[in-house]
Short mmCIF file of C-alpha atoms in Angstrom, two decimals:
data_model
loop_
_atom_site.label_atom_id
_atom_site.label_comp_id
_atom_site.label_asym_id
_atom_site.label_seq_id
_atom_site.Cartn_x
_atom_site.Cartn_y
_atom_site.Cartn_z
CA MET A 1 170.11 -71.35 126.11
CA THR A 2 170.26 -68.22 123.62
CA ARG A 3 167.20 -66.18 123.52
CA SER A 4 166.60 -64.01 120.12
CA LEU A 5 165.64 -59.80 119.92
CA TRP A 6 162.07 -60.77 118.19
CA GLN A 7 161.79 -63.09 121.95
CA ASP A 8 162.97 -60.34 123.56
CA THR A 9 160.71 -57.10 122.13
CA ALA A 10 156.92 -58.70 120.90
CA SER A 11 155.43 -61.69 121.45
CA ILE A 12 152.65 -63.35 119.85
CA PRO A 13 149.00 -64.06 120.71
CA SER A 14 149.07 -68.18 121.80
CA ARG A 15 146.44 -70.12 119.83
CA PRO A 16 143.81 -73.15 121.34
CA PRO A 17 145.00 -76.33 121.08
CA LEU A 18 142.41 -78.58 118.24
CA SER A 19 140.21 -80.11 120.10
CA GLU A 20 137.70 -81.22 117.89
CA HIS A 21 137.27 -83.47 114.00
CA LEU A 22 137.00 -80.70 111.06
CA VAL A 23 135.88 -80.61 108.12
CA THR A 24 137.81 -77.85 105.50
CA ASP A 25 138.84 -77.23 101.97
CA VAL A 26 142.50 -77.11 103.48
CA CYS A 27 144.50 -77.70 106.44
CA VAL A 28 147.94 -76.14 106.93
CA VAL A 29 151.05 -77.79 108.42
CA GLY A 30 153.02 -75.50 110.11
CA ALA A 31 153.26 -71.72 111.94
CA GLY A 32 156.09 -70.45 110.20
CA ILE A 33 155.77 -67.67 106.96
CA ALA A 34 155.19 -70.45 104.74
CA GLY A 35 152.28 -72.17 106.53
CA LEU A 36 151.08 -68.09 107.04
CA SER A 37 151.81 -66.87 104.06
CA VAL A 38 149.30 -69.67 102.19
CA ALA A 39 146.65 -69.78 104.29
CA TYR A 40 146.57 -66.21 103.76
CA HIS A 41 146.85 -66.37 99.88
CA LEU A 42 144.14 -69.29 99.78
CA ALA A 43 141.59 -67.54 102.56
CA ARG A 44 141.63 -64.58 100.69
CA ALA A 45 140.60 -66.35 98.09
CA GLY A 46 137.85 -67.91 99.58
CA LYS A 47 139.16 -71.06 100.97
CA ARG A 48 137.84 -72.95 104.42
CA VAL A 49 141.99 -72.97 105.71
CA VAL A 50 142.48 -75.24 108.86
CA VAL A 51 146.28 -73.73 110.38
CA LEU A 52 147.59 -76.74 112.68
CA GLU A 53 151.02 -75.65 114.73
CA LEU A 54 153.25 -78.00 116.96
CA ASP A 55 154.32 -75.32 118.70
CA GLN A 56 152.40 -71.61 117.98
CA VAL A 57 152.82 -69.03 114.97
CA ALA A 58 156.63 -68.30 114.58
CA SER A 59 157.71 -70.54 117.64
CA GLY A 60 159.51 -72.46 115.50
CA GLU A 61 163.20 -71.23 112.96
CA THR A 62 160.84 -68.42 110.87
CA GLY A 63 160.78 -66.76 114.86
CA ARG A 64 165.07 -67.08 114.83
CA THR A 65 165.56 -65.33 111.53
CA THR A 66 167.51 -62.05 110.97
CA ALA A 67 164.46 -60.87 108.73
CA HIS A 68 166.89 -59.62 105.59
CA LEU A 69 164.10 -59.31 102.70
CA SER A 70 166.10 -59.52 99.86
CA ASN A 71 166.83 -60.49 96.30
CA ALA A 72 170.16 -61.08 96.22
CA ILE A 73 170.47 -65.28 96.54
CA ASP A 74 172.61 -66.15 99.24
CA ASP A 75 174.99 -69.31 97.38
CA ARG A 76 175.33 -65.23 94.61
CA TYR A 77 173.85 -65.65 91.22
CA LEU A 78 177.01 -66.38 89.45
CA VAL A 79 176.36 -70.08 91.45
CA LEU A 80 172.97 -69.73 90.62
CA GLU A 81 173.57 -69.36 87.17
CA LYS A 82 175.68 -72.51 86.95
CA ALA A 83 173.25 -75.04 88.62
CA VAL A 84 170.23 -74.00 87.15
CA GLY A 85 170.88 -71.67 83.70
CA VAL A 86 170.04 -67.80 82.98
CA ASP A 87 166.76 -68.93 82.31
CA ASN A 88 166.24 -69.93 85.92
CA ALA A 89 168.45 -67.70 87.54
CA ARG A 90 166.21 -64.87 85.89
CA LEU A 91 163.22 -66.92 87.02
CA ALA A 92 165.07 -66.96 90.96
CA ALA A 93 165.65 -62.99 90.38
CA GLU A 94 161.79 -63.11 89.56
CA SER A 95 160.34 -64.58 92.20
CA HIS A 96 162.20 -63.33 94.98
CA THR A 97 161.51 -60.00 94.02
CA ALA A 98 158.33 -60.75 94.84
CA ALA A 99 157.85 -61.84 97.54
CA ILE A 100 159.79 -58.28 98.80
CA ASP A 101 156.81 -56.83 96.94
CA VAL A 102 154.64 -59.01 98.43
CA ILE A 103 155.21 -58.27 101.59
CA GLU A 104 155.40 -54.15 101.33
CA ARG A 105 151.20 -54.20 99.99
CA ILE A 106 150.40 -56.78 103.12
CA VAL A 107 152.25 -54.69 105.50
CA ARG A 108 150.36 -51.53 103.90
CA GLU A 109 146.71 -53.40 102.90
CA GLU A 110 146.52 -54.73 106.29
CA ARG A 111 147.78 -52.03 108.11
CA ILE A 112 150.30 -53.72 109.97
CA ASP A 113 152.98 -52.18 112.40
CA CYS A 114 155.89 -54.38 111.90
CA ASP A 115 158.87 -52.02 111.16
CA PHE A 116 158.99 -52.65 107.46
CA ALA A 117 161.26 -50.61 105.08
CA ARG A 118 163.20 -50.94 101.25
CA LEU A 119 166.36 -49.71 101.88
CA ASP A 120 169.81 -51.10 99.97
CA GLY A 121 172.24 -54.40 100.22
CA TYR A 122 175.85 -54.12 99.84
CA LEU A 123 177.84 -57.31 99.22
CA PHE A 124 181.85 -56.53 99.15
CA CYS A 125 184.56 -59.50 100.03
CA ALA A 126 185.63 -61.30 102.96
CA GLU A 127 189.05 -60.44 103.84
CA GLY A 128 191.45 -62.50 101.57
CA ASP A 129 188.40 -62.36 98.95
CA ASP A 130 189.10 -60.86 94.78
CA PRO A 131 187.30 -58.10 93.84
CA GLU A 132 186.49 -59.47 91.02
CA LEU A 133 184.59 -61.26 92.54
CA LEU A 134 182.38 -58.70 93.47
CA THR A 135 182.04 -57.66 88.89
CA ASP A 136 181.65 -61.03 87.75
CA GLU A 137 178.52 -61.36 90.41
CA GLN A 138 177.24 -57.61 88.77
CA ALA A 139 177.37 -59.09 85.29
CA ALA A 140 175.45 -62.58 86.25
CA ALA A 141 173.57 -60.36 88.47
CA ARG A 142 172.45 -58.15 85.35
CA ARG A 143 172.00 -61.00 83.33
CA ALA A 144 169.30 -63.14 86.13
CA GLY A 145 167.56 -58.99 85.50
CA LEU A 146 168.60 -57.59 88.00
CA SER A 147 169.63 -54.52 86.33
CA GLY A 148 169.98 -51.83 89.04
CA VAL A 149 172.95 -53.28 90.22
CA THR A 150 175.59 -50.78 90.72
CA LEU A 151 179.28 -51.67 92.18
CA GLU A 152 180.13 -48.88 94.01
CA SER A 153 183.53 -47.97 95.74
CA SER A 154 183.10 -48.23 99.48
CA THR A 155 179.83 -49.87 101.56
CA PRO A 156 178.23 -46.08 103.02
CA VAL A 157 179.45 -47.43 107.09
CA ARG A 158 181.78 -43.86 107.86
CA GLY A 159 184.86 -44.87 109.76
CA TRP A 160 185.40 -48.34 107.94
CA ASN A 161 187.21 -48.82 104.63
CA SER A 162 185.06 -51.61 102.74
CA GLY A 163 186.47 -51.81 99.47
CA PRO A 164 184.04 -51.92 97.28
CA ALA A 165 180.46 -53.53 97.58
CA LEU A 166 177.71 -54.08 95.09
CA ARG A 167 175.02 -51.95 96.01
CA PHE A 168 171.39 -54.00 95.33
CA PRO A 169 168.74 -51.30 95.43
CA ALA A 170 164.52 -51.43 96.97
CA GLN A 171 165.68 -55.08 99.37
CA GLY A 172 163.96 -54.53 102.68
CA ARG A 173 164.14 -55.33 106.41
CA PHE A 174 160.91 -56.30 109.00
CA HIS A 175 160.18 -57.23 112.95
CA ILE A 176 159.25 -60.70 112.09
CA LEU A 177 156.96 -61.09 115.02
CA ARG A 178 154.47 -58.00 114.12
CA TYR A 179 153.99 -58.65 110.41
CA MET A 180 154.08 -62.98 111.97
CA ALA A 181 151.03 -61.08 114.47
CA GLY A 182 148.87 -59.39 111.45
CA LEU A 183 149.46 -62.08 109.07
CA ALA A 184 147.89 -64.06 111.79
CA ARG A 185 144.55 -62.08 112.37
CA ALA A 186 144.41 -61.03 108.77
CA ILE A 187 144.03 -65.18 108.34
CA GLU A 188 141.91 -65.33 111.60
CA ASN A 189 139.32 -62.35 109.72
CA ALA A 190 139.29 -64.04 106.57
CA GLY A 191 137.94 -66.75 108.32
CA GLY A 192 141.23 -69.04 108.78
CA VAL A 193 141.49 -70.54 111.67
CA ILE A 194 145.16 -71.52 113.44
CA TYR A 195 145.96 -74.48 116.35
CA GLY A 196 148.79 -74.31 118.16
CA GLY A 197 150.11 -77.04 120.80
CA SER A 198 148.65 -79.04 117.61
CA GLY A 199 150.98 -81.00 115.88
CA ALA A 200 150.99 -83.33 113.20
CA ASP A 201 151.63 -87.43 113.54
CA LYS A 202 150.52 -88.39 110.45
CA ILE A 203 149.53 -87.12 107.27
CA VAL A 204 147.99 -89.71 104.89
CA GLY A 205 147.47 -88.66 100.90
CA GLY A 206 144.02 -88.94 99.06
CA ALA A 207 140.44 -87.48 98.27
CA PRO A 208 140.29 -86.30 101.40
CA ALA A 209 143.76 -86.18 102.61
CA MET A 210 143.25 -86.51 106.38
CA VAL A 211 145.64 -85.68 109.13
CA THR A 212 146.38 -86.45 112.50
CA THR A 213 147.22 -84.56 115.39
CA ARG A 214 150.03 -86.00 118.12
CA SER A 215 146.55 -85.83 119.78
CA ARG A 216 144.66 -87.88 118.05
CA PHE A 217 142.09 -85.63 116.60
CA THR A 218 141.70 -84.69 112.16
CA VAL A 219 140.87 -82.35 109.95
CA ALA A 220 139.63 -84.30 106.36
CA ALA A 221 140.35 -81.61 104.07
CA ASP A 222 140.16 -81.38 99.79
CA ASP A 223 144.45 -80.06 100.22
CA VAL A 224 146.98 -80.12 103.13
CA VAL A 225 150.17 -78.16 102.87
CA VAL A 226 153.19 -79.26 104.56
CA CYS A 227 155.54 -75.92 105.66
CA THR A 228 157.77 -76.87 108.33
CA ASN A 229 161.19 -76.44 107.92
CA GLY A 230 161.73 -79.83 107.71
CA SER A 231 159.16 -81.46 105.36
CA ILE A 232 157.54 -84.02 107.31
CA SER A 233 155.53 -85.09 104.70
CA ASP A 234 158.39 -86.39 101.82
CA LEU A 235 160.57 -88.52 104.15
CA VAL A 236 163.29 -89.14 101.57
CA VAL A 237 163.15 -87.34 98.35
CA THR A 238 163.57 -83.76 99.56
CA HIS A 239 165.76 -84.63 102.68
CA VAL A 240 169.06 -86.03 101.12
CA LYS A 241 168.86 -82.93 98.45
CA ALA A 242 169.26 -80.67 101.58
CA ALA A 243 171.19 -80.11 104.51
CA PRO A 244 170.63 -79.05 108.03
CA TYR A 245 173.27 -75.66 108.76
CA ARG A 246 173.47 -73.98 112.00
CA SER A 247 174.01 -70.39 112.14
CA PHE A 248 174.32 -67.97 114.65
CA VAL A 249 173.46 -64.91 115.20
CA VAL A 250 174.71 -62.27 117.75
CA ALA A 251 173.04 -58.17 118.20
CA PHE A 252 174.82 -54.96 120.12
CA ARG A 253 173.17 -52.56 120.88
CA VAL A 254 173.72 -48.99 118.90
CA PRO A 255 172.87 -45.57 119.37
CA LYS A 256 170.15 -44.85 117.08
CA ALA A 257 170.64 -43.56 113.33
CA SER A 258 175.22 -44.31 114.19
CA VAL A 259 175.01 -47.03 111.10
CA PRO A 260 173.34 -46.40 107.89
CA ASP A 261 169.97 -48.71 107.46
CA ALA A 262 170.95 -51.12 105.29
CA LEU A 263 171.64 -55.24 103.95
CA TYR A 264 175.85 -55.82 104.80
CA TRP A 265 176.13 -59.35 103.55
CA ASP A 266 179.90 -60.68 102.22
CA THR A 267 181.92 -63.35 100.23
CA GLY A 268 182.97 -65.11 102.76
CA ASP A 269 182.81 -68.62 103.20
CA PRO A 270 180.49 -69.21 105.10
CA TYR A 271 179.61 -65.35 105.12
CA HIS A 272 178.29 -63.21 107.42
CA TYR A 273 175.48 -61.02 107.56
CA ALA A 274 174.14 -57.96 109.51
CA ARG A 275 171.40 -55.20 109.42
CA ILE A 276 169.57 -52.71 111.68
CA GLN A 277 166.82 -52.95 113.63
CA PRO A 278 165.28 -50.22 115.08
CA ILE A 279 164.65 -50.48 119.14
CA ASP A 280 163.78 -47.67 120.43
CA ALA A 281 163.67 -43.06 120.35
CA GLU A 282 167.74 -44.05 121.29
CA SER A 283 169.02 -47.04 119.99
CA ASP A 284 168.98 -49.04 117.35
CA ALA A 285 170.59 -53.03 117.56
CA LEU A 286 173.07 -53.81 115.17
CA ILE A 287 172.24 -57.50 113.66
CA VAL A 288 174.84 -60.10 113.06
CA GLY A 289 175.07 -63.56 111.58
CA GLY A 290 177.17 -65.98 110.40
CA GLU A 291 179.62 -68.76 111.51
CA ASP A 292 178.11 -71.49 110.16
CA HIS A 293 178.10 -75.18 110.79
CA LYS A 294 176.39 -78.07 110.12
CA THR A 295 173.76 -78.90 112.22
CA ALA A 296 175.26 -80.48 115.21
CA HIS A 297 178.89 -81.46 113.53
CA GLU A 298 179.70 -79.07 116.99
CA ASP A 299 178.71 -77.36 120.13
CA ASP A 300 181.00 -74.69 119.86
CA ALA A 301 178.90 -72.15 120.04
CA GLY A 302 180.07 -70.34 123.09
CA ASP A 303 183.90 -69.34 120.39
CA ARG A 304 181.79 -68.95 116.91
CA PHE A 305 178.87 -65.65 119.33
CA ALA A 306 182.61 -64.64 120.20
CA ARG A 307 183.72 -64.22 117.25
CA LEU A 308 181.09 -63.23 115.59
CA GLU A 309 181.42 -60.21 118.29
CA ASP A 310 184.94 -60.09 117.14
CA TRP A 311 183.87 -59.30 114.00
CA THR A 312 181.24 -56.96 114.31
CA ARG A 313 183.42 -54.62 116.71
CA ALA A 314 186.52 -54.42 114.39
CA ARG A 315 184.32 -53.20 111.20
CA TRP A 316 181.61 -51.26 113.77
CA PRO A 317 183.44 -50.51 116.76
CA ILE A 318 180.48 -47.91 118.24
CA ALA A 319 178.64 -51.56 118.68
CA GLY A 320 177.68 -51.99 122.80
CA GLU A 321 176.36 -54.06 125.05
CA ARG A 322 175.45 -57.59 123.54
CA MET A 323 171.93 -57.15 123.29
CA ALA A 324 170.60 -61.17 122.54
CA GLN A 325 172.66 -63.91 120.89
CA TRP A 326 170.64 -67.19 119.13
CA THR A 327 171.01 -69.90 116.47
CA GLY A 328 168.87 -70.65 113.89
CA GLN A 329 168.52 -73.21 111.75
CA VAL A 330 168.46 -73.30 108.02
CA LEU A 331 167.97 -76.16 104.96
CA GLU A 332 170.37 -75.65 102.39
CA PRO A 333 169.24 -77.68 99.01
CA TYR A 334 171.69 -78.97 97.18
CA ASP A 335 170.97 -76.90 94.09
CA TYR A 336 170.28 -73.56 96.58
CA LEU A 337 167.02 -72.84 95.77
CA ALA A 338 163.34 -73.86 97.81
CA PHE A 339 161.12 -77.57 97.26
CA ILE A 340 157.60 -75.97 96.64
CA GLY A 341 154.81 -78.13 95.38
CA ARG A 342 153.57 -81.40 95.13
CA ASN A 343 154.23 -83.69 97.93
CA PRO A 344 156.97 -85.79 95.83
CA ASP A 345 156.04 -89.40 96.82
CA GLY A 346 153.24 -88.98 94.84
CA ALA A 347 151.13 -88.58 97.90
CA GLU A 348 147.00 -86.81 96.44
CA HIS A 349 146.42 -83.50 97.79
CA VAL A 350 149.03 -83.04 99.18
CA TRP A 351 151.93 -80.89 99.17
CA MET A 352 154.92 -79.30 100.51
CA ALA A 353 157.48 -75.94 101.05
CA SER A 354 160.55 -76.36 102.51
CA GLY A 355 164.41 -75.75 102.17
CA ASP A 356 165.08 -72.39 102.49
CA SER A 357 168.60 -71.73 101.94
CA GLY A 358 168.97 -69.16 103.71
CA MET A 359 166.02 -66.99 102.13
CA GLY A 360 162.91 -68.21 104.34
CA MET A 361 161.29 -64.72 104.25
CA THR A 362 161.13 -64.61 101.08
CA HIS A 363 161.93 -68.63 100.30
CA GLY A 364 158.20 -68.49 103.22
CA THR A 365 156.71 -65.86 100.84
CA ILE A 366 157.48 -67.54 97.43
CA ALA A 367 154.68 -70.35 99.03
CA GLY A 368 152.11 -68.15 99.29
CA LEU A 369 151.72 -67.48 95.87
CA LEU A 370 152.60 -69.99 94.04
CA LEU A 371 150.17 -72.67 95.85
CA GLY A 372 148.26 -70.04 96.66
CA ASP A 373 147.37 -70.20 92.89
CA LEU A 374 148.81 -74.20 92.32
CA LEU A 375 146.08 -75.17 94.32
CA GLN A 376 143.08 -73.25 92.91
CA GLY A 377 143.91 -74.93 89.92
CA LYS A 378 145.97 -72.24 87.77
CA ASP A 379 149.00 -72.53 85.85
CA HIS A 380 152.21 -70.58 86.78
CA ARG A 381 155.58 -70.03 85.98
CA TRP A 382 157.54 -70.90 88.95
CA ALA A 383 156.04 -74.18 89.50
CA LYS A 384 159.34 -75.91 87.49
CA LEU A 385 161.77 -74.12 89.01
CA TYR A 386 160.45 -74.97 92.71
CA ASP A 387 159.28 -78.55 91.58
CA PRO A 388 160.41 -80.61 94.81
CA ARG A 389 160.37 -83.50 92.47
CA ARG A 390 163.34 -81.68 89.90
CA VAL A 391 167.05 -82.71 89.65
CA THR A 392 170.09 -80.55 88.54
CA LEU A 393 172.34 -82.13 86.68
CA HIS A 394 174.78 -80.26 86.60
CA ARG A 395 178.20 -81.84 88.23
CA ALA A 396 179.34 -79.51 91.41
CA GLU A 397 175.73 -79.43 92.62
CA LEU A 398 175.84 -83.78 91.83
CA ALA A 399 179.16 -83.83 93.97
CA THR A 400 177.84 -81.21 96.99
CA LEU A 401 174.92 -83.99 96.57
CA ALA A 402 177.09 -86.69 97.02
CA ARG A 403 179.00 -85.70 99.78
CA GLU A 404 176.77 -84.08 101.38
CA ASN A 405 174.65 -87.68 102.25
CA ALA A 406 177.94 -88.59 102.53
CA ASP A 407 178.07 -87.35 105.63
CA VAL A 408 174.83 -88.58 106.46
CA ALA A 409 176.08 -92.11 106.22
CA ALA A 410 179.31 -91.83 107.87
CA GLN A 411 177.05 -90.61 110.80
CA PHE A 412 175.91 -94.14 111.97
CA ALA A 413 178.73 -95.00 112.29
CA ASP A 414 177.66 -93.43 116.16
CA TYR A 415 176.28 -96.62 116.49
CA VAL A 416 179.85 -98.37 117.08
CA THR A 417 181.48 -95.69 118.71
CA PRO A 418 181.84 -95.12 122.98
CA GLY A 419 179.83 -92.34 125.15
CA GLN A 420 181.05 -89.06 125.70
CA VAL A 421 180.90 -89.34 128.24
CA ASP A 422 181.33 -92.79 130.56
CA ASP A 423 178.75 -92.13 132.83
CA VAL A 424 176.18 -89.92 134.05
CA GLY A 425 176.96 -88.99 136.85
CA SER A 426 179.85 -87.20 135.31
CA ILE A 427 176.99 -84.97 133.09
CA ALA A 428 176.99 -81.67 135.02
CA ASN A 429 173.35 -80.65 136.19
CA GLY A 430 171.91 -78.58 133.25
CA GLU A 431 173.27 -80.63 130.50
CA GLY A 432 173.27 -83.37 128.50
CA ARG A 433 175.39 -86.11 126.97
CA VAL A 434 175.27 -89.48 124.78
CA VAL A 435 175.69 -92.16 127.22
CA ARG A 436 176.49 -95.70 125.50
CA ARG A 437 175.25 -99.07 128.21
CA GLY A 438 176.17 -102.07 125.70
CA LEU A 439 174.30 -102.48 122.84
CA ARG A 440 172.38 -98.86 123.16
CA LYS A 441 173.22 -94.76 122.96
CA VAL A 442 171.73 -92.99 125.73
CA ALA A 443 170.63 -90.23 125.17
CA ALA A 444 171.42 -88.78 129.68
CA TYR A 445 170.03 -84.92 130.44
CA ARG A 446 170.11 -83.45 133.95
CA ASP A 447 168.65 -80.67 135.14
CA GLU A 448 169.07 -77.89 136.44
CA HIS A 449 167.97 -79.15 139.69
CA GLY A 450 169.36 -83.01 139.53
CA THR A 451 167.20 -85.21 138.40
CA LEU A 452 168.00 -86.60 135.50
CA THR A 453 165.87 -87.75 132.50
CA GLU A 454 166.94 -90.15 129.82
CA CYS A 455 165.24 -91.08 126.32
CA SER A 456 167.13 -93.40 123.25
CA ALA A 457 169.37 -91.50 121.07
CA VAL A 458 167.43 -92.80 118.16
CA CYS A 459 166.09 -90.03 116.22
CA THR A 460 162.96 -90.64 115.88
CA HIS A 461 163.16 -90.18 111.63
CA VAL A 462 165.24 -92.84 109.84
CA GLY A 463 167.65 -93.48 113.03
CA CYS A 464 170.80 -91.26 113.40
CA ILE A 465 172.25 -90.65 116.80
CA VAL A 466 171.51 -87.37 118.68
CA ASP A 467 174.46 -85.14 119.15
CA TRP A 468 173.45 -82.48 122.37
CA ASN A 469 173.21 -78.55 121.88
CA THR A 470 174.97 -76.68 124.65
CA ALA A 471 173.03 -73.52 123.61
CA GLU A 472 169.71 -73.70 123.02
CA LYS A 473 168.91 -77.45 125.66
CA SER A 474 168.19 -79.44 122.38
CA TRP A 475 169.11 -83.35 121.36
CA ASP A 476 169.89 -82.54 116.91
CA CYS A 477 170.03 -84.71 114.38
CA PRO A 478 173.02 -84.72 112.69
CA CYS A 479 171.20 -85.90 109.22
CA HIS A 480 168.96 -84.90 108.49
CA GLY A 481 168.08 -81.48 111.21
CA SER A 482 164.87 -82.83 113.21
CA ARG A 483 165.75 -81.09 116.87
CA PHE A 484 164.53 -82.47 120.67
CA SER A 485 163.69 -80.97 123.93
CA ALA A 486 166.40 -81.93 126.36
CA THR A 487 163.69 -84.50 128.62
CA GLY A 488 163.37 -85.78 124.94
CA LYS A 489 160.41 -84.45 123.17
CA VAL A 490 160.44 -83.35 119.44
CA LEU A 491 160.84 -79.56 118.44
CA ALA A 492 161.56 -79.60 114.99
CA GLY A 493 160.99 -82.09 111.57
CA PRO A 494 161.19 -84.02 109.46
CA ALA A 495 161.00 -86.23 113.01
CA THR A 496 157.72 -86.91 113.79
CA ALA A 497 158.24 -88.36 117.36
CA ASP A 498 159.62 -87.56 120.24
CA LEU A 499 162.91 -89.73 121.59
CA LYS A 500 161.86 -92.80 123.54
CA LYS A 501 161.69 -92.20 126.98
CA LEU A 502 164.25 -94.91 128.82
#
């Protein structure tokens, strides 16, 4: 199983599970950056806030981020502008810029020691790409209101001829677990309560809205906000408008200050992204990510980590040992912006934040700002842009939507295909494989001691067949990104129930 850099350098104290029935103003489901950002703003506004988390604070995808803080949209402003229009592109730039500002303010006001720093970001061409891409992107970024974006002759990395690069000023980076620990502490100081080991099993809208945990305790609230990576309150609308992808990350030890402290991205598809994280007095970590693929469509993590290492060493020969390597899952909305607002199925007093599009740190912070206002009855200029019910009618995005949903439909063919192996006897210790047994597909896992666990391979969300993830030792759903442990326990939504034991 992979291990992230953050796991090696910090931890957050565990929170106890919910052990009683509660009544409160707001119940937030999910203790990633979106959930804690929402809880922070509402607790500071005087609301009684309860946070429920399946595992512990930041134990989901937030703990797997590379923690870039950027208003340079991952899918580029030129693409976003075509999808949502110039005015909405300006609102997107405004909201992501505001998110970085808010993180900086929270760090300062709450005195969170998390290595927060402002720095430049550089977009450069992937091998074979036309530098005219940068000129066009600069123009689109300026139309979106980012007047400070400049075209430079290269990145500031010595000894590497990157070619021209767009410089995005006033970006940021931080240590995500230290920030989350400080945010959790601030929520509790404001009267909020966070419960770990308290995954939501059922969410029902109404007055009050009700959340039932897996241990059968309930929280009745004026409002429920669902901030899970894949929404567990909306089962259809946003899931057909987003697709899950896994991204791969490797961290290398480098001498202190040997790599300019900046954010770096290229124009590839999938693109590469890199930054520096301070480690100690002698060393920094060079964090490099990319090599994305559709979740559960490939199982070749070793090759992808190796390609990331080759790409890194070709540009930063000073890179030393691999300190860590890990993967994370991102949800890619078809129009590149998160879903933040009222639950689209019409459930009363149920809200959601999902669909990070690779910008989880800023999208999650935007959720706190936007929902923090909407739940207090205030209007917000970003509400329509991020509304989960929105429909974007641009031809290219509709084509993407059709293609991704055709892929989901194709996954149901797995019901009639052979298993990955013919017999469980061929499964090595520490590995899992899908086996056909009559009309049934079985997710079979043999632990390090040789003990075999068998579950139904049918995802408990909408019934797709899961696949084994060798790098993470998990069962992943290729349709909407639900994840289960090797023994079938749910790790991430939209599924809320474990795989059925056989």
